[in-house]
Amino acid sequence: MSSDGAAESAQTGGQAGAGGPGDPTGRRHARDPQGLPVWQSSQPGSIYDYIRVASFSLGPDGRIEQWSERATEMLGIPARYAVGKDPVEAFVPVELRETGHRKVSEILDGREWTGLVPYRREAGGEADGLAEIYVMPSETEDGRRAAVCLVVDVRALRGIETDLAASQAVFGQSPMGFTLFGTDGRLLRVNERFATVFGGPASKYRGRGPHDFLPRPEAERMTVALRRVLDTGEPVTEMQLVGAIPGEDDRRRWSVSLYRLHGASGRPIGVAALAADVTGRRRAEREAANARRNLALLNEAGARIGNSLDLETTARTLLDVAVPQFCDLASVDLYQGLLAGDEAPPGMTDGSAELRRVAFASAVSDAPLATTTCCVPEDGTGPVAVGAVHRYPFNSPCAGALRTAQAQIIPGRESDDGPELGAVVHSTLAVPMVARDTVVGLVQFSRTKGSEPFGERDTALAVELAARAAVCIDNARLYRREHERALILQRSLLPPGDPEAAGLDIACRYLPGTTATEVGGDWFDVIELPGHRTALVVGDVMGRGLRAAVAMGELRTAVRTLALLDLEPAEVLSALDEIARGLGGGGDGRKTARAPRSRSGSVPAGPAHSAGTADLSEVYLATCVYAVYDPVTRRCTFANAGHLPPVLVEEGEDALLLDVPPGMPLGVGGEPFEEIEVDLPDGALLALYTDGLVESRDHPLDEGLQAFRAALSEADRRLEDACDHVLNALDTSHGEDDIALLMARVHGLPKDAVGDWNLAPEPRSVSRARELARDQLTDWGLEALVDTTELLVSELVTNALRHGHGEIRVRLLLDRTLVCEVWDADLAQPRRRRARDTDEGGRGLQLVGLLSAGWGSRRTPRGKTVWFELALPDGESEPTDPTEALLSLF
């Protein structure tokens, strides 16, 4: 039968023999009663379609009797040009005809022949085709010799051979596992790579399914995927399968891609699978992911840790970075002694010193967990709460980590009894926090069951995180210590929060330029002077920070010392200027010349100054305003050393800048200071301030002064509220300079609180002074002080008569204490001396010192004033008995 007849019969059989459904090949069968297939239809795309077989027949005369349609299609020669023709004469070139006739004769003699025959499609043309012909001898009905010829297109054969060779090369030489599954899900063929991985020859796996070489769960996944690819035609790529290679303990991971195979007609004939061993790649990807995670953690740690100078905040930030990205829970313990300011607390070197837990974080529990039994504190109470102080047992891994400064991996507990001991934790890293070769604490990173245990790379990362946090925590600790010292210094230099003064209500505010240090060079002071007078001082050292605060403290102390000498304001500033120049001199004690400077404090450095000397001289340049208020006369004397002018607000009036001669800053030298006196009526408001209150980069000084005056003009309220109103109204949050504000409301001493008398320079004035003092004290209800006051007034008036000259003036002042002042016209200051037992005099000033709370003398423009002060009776303590005091002198 010719190939065309076979195809036609196959089609007829396919239509007549449609069988039952469900055959995975897509073929249908007709069966005889015995169940054997009697006819079968192959869909288009069979092997005959690929190799392109055609047929024709030769009669006894050697001419073509039949010519198939496939021959026409394949050779390009219609049947009308072929039937009845001698094939040699019609299709073979002239030069090959002799050979062709000989071969035809041999065929008709009954010999089979196979060979390549060139042919031409057009008569008279050259050979333009090559066919492989298989000739089979046959007989006609009458017994004569004939032949049946099968023709194959050589080009199609060569293509099939090339495709088979390429397919065999790809299949056999592929470094990946290459398998073919049939439509029933069983292997049709595997390559040598697949057989090498799973053992045995490749033929061993033919007919087997996924369950024969994969674990059950993975085989189920593979089977489902095969069925889905067959049904839908959609490929599956990069499906991950895990299994074990025979003879190896390590589990392997494969990446499998599946795609459906089709015949020439598009009929599914199976599924191809490509499998690559990605165990190493997976391991490398996991390591790369871990490396990326570690780098990300380090980057995050570098960006977040250390942004605060607070110990607890830094510790919490470390745990925020580590949990849950690196571990499931973590804690930070710091040495209690270091937190308290000790450089090396006892027991720190051997890990037995007390620690305080400053931070804890957990992604699995809100309550702290003890990571391991061996790291439970000595008291055995279980987990440590944040803020608790504890110790680790000497032989525990935690104490060992502190002692050796080496990280330790601590395995978790395996038993489940006592869950409070942290049975859920299965791996812990105890990492000492080392900063500048000193262990400052311990951080513990823990992972719970279900997470990977810590490895060497995790340990290295934990050590790096702990080291970064340790340096920041140590910096925060050092900053806290220095900050506390600076605060102690600053608070010791500033006056109390509620200073008191006779005839004045005082309110004050101090704002450092930076809240990080709270120290600076601005200062204010309220100094009580003899005669219930008060010195008000505001100054500004040109600089900021601790050095400016130290310079401010030295200048403030000098101001207080000079003020207690009861010098005039201009004299105080002149002496303070000399002191500032001395403090700012070179290390050899010599004074250094200075050029005038601006308010910004910039001074051109001369060649004769070293850098250190220039810096020191700059620190000790300052401005200052010094005012002395007398509540009796209600007059205030001002002197100014380069400072902004005071502001006075009288009732019903706008704020006024007092015209006080500015003078040169302290430490510049070379110019005398001037002073002025100003009458301050009762109810007036006086404000002294530094430039930080009224000047900043955002607005010029004039605008700041105008805003300050406007705020003061509205300050008709309680003095403390007036201070707050001024600070709220002005820009005080610029952080560029320190701010000091001193406000005083004037009310003076009432007239009935002052007793003032002039006495003639004669002996009877002594008794007259005692009488006047007795009457005044009786009017004030101070009978308990009469005897002491009479005795001391008598002594001072007697000294004025004996050692002075001119008119004598006696004044009694009553405020928070009783003050007595005696004037005379002599400039010689009284000097206290110790009288011998045989001396009849010389004990007056000793007596004054014994009976009074304080005494002294000061120069006046017309002589001197000697004064003493007595505390008012408080109803609890008895005043000193004058008789006992007199007897104690002998």
Coordinates of C-alpha atoms in Angstrom, one line a residue, residues 10-43 183 267:
A10 CA -5.8 5.8 8.8
Q11 CA -8.3 8.6 8.4
T12 CA -11.1 6.2 7.6
G13 CA -10.2 4.0 10.5
G14 CA -10.0 7.0 12.8
Q15 CA -13.6 7.9 11.9
A16 CA -14.9 4.4 12.2
G17 CA -12.9 3.4 15.3
A18 CA -13.6 6.2 17.8
G19 CA -13.0 4.6 21.1
G20 CA -13.7 5.4 24.8
P21 CA -12.5 8.7 26.4
G22 CA -9.8 9.0 28.9
D23 CA -6.8 7.8 26.9
P24 CA -4.0 10.3 27.8
T25 CA -2.5 10.0 24.4
G26 CA -5.5 11.5 22.8
R27 CA -5.9 8.4 20.5
R28 CA -9.2 6.5 20.1
H29 CA -9.3 2.7 19.5
A30 CA -11.9 0.3 18.1
R31 CA -11.5 -3.1 19.6
D32 CA -12.7 -6.6 18.5
P33 CA -14.6 -8.9 20.9
Q34 CA -11.3 -10.2 22.2
G35 CA -10.3 -6.6 23.2
L36 CA -7.4 -6.4 20.6
P37 CA -7.1 -3.2 18.6
V38 CA -8.0 -3.8 14.9
W39 CA -7.6 -0.3 13.6
Q40 CA -5.8 2.8 14.8
S41 CA -5.8 6.4 13.7
S42 CA -2.7 8.6 14.0
Q43 CA -3.3 12.3 14.1
T183 CA 1.2 12.0 29.5
R267 CA -1.0 17.4 20.3

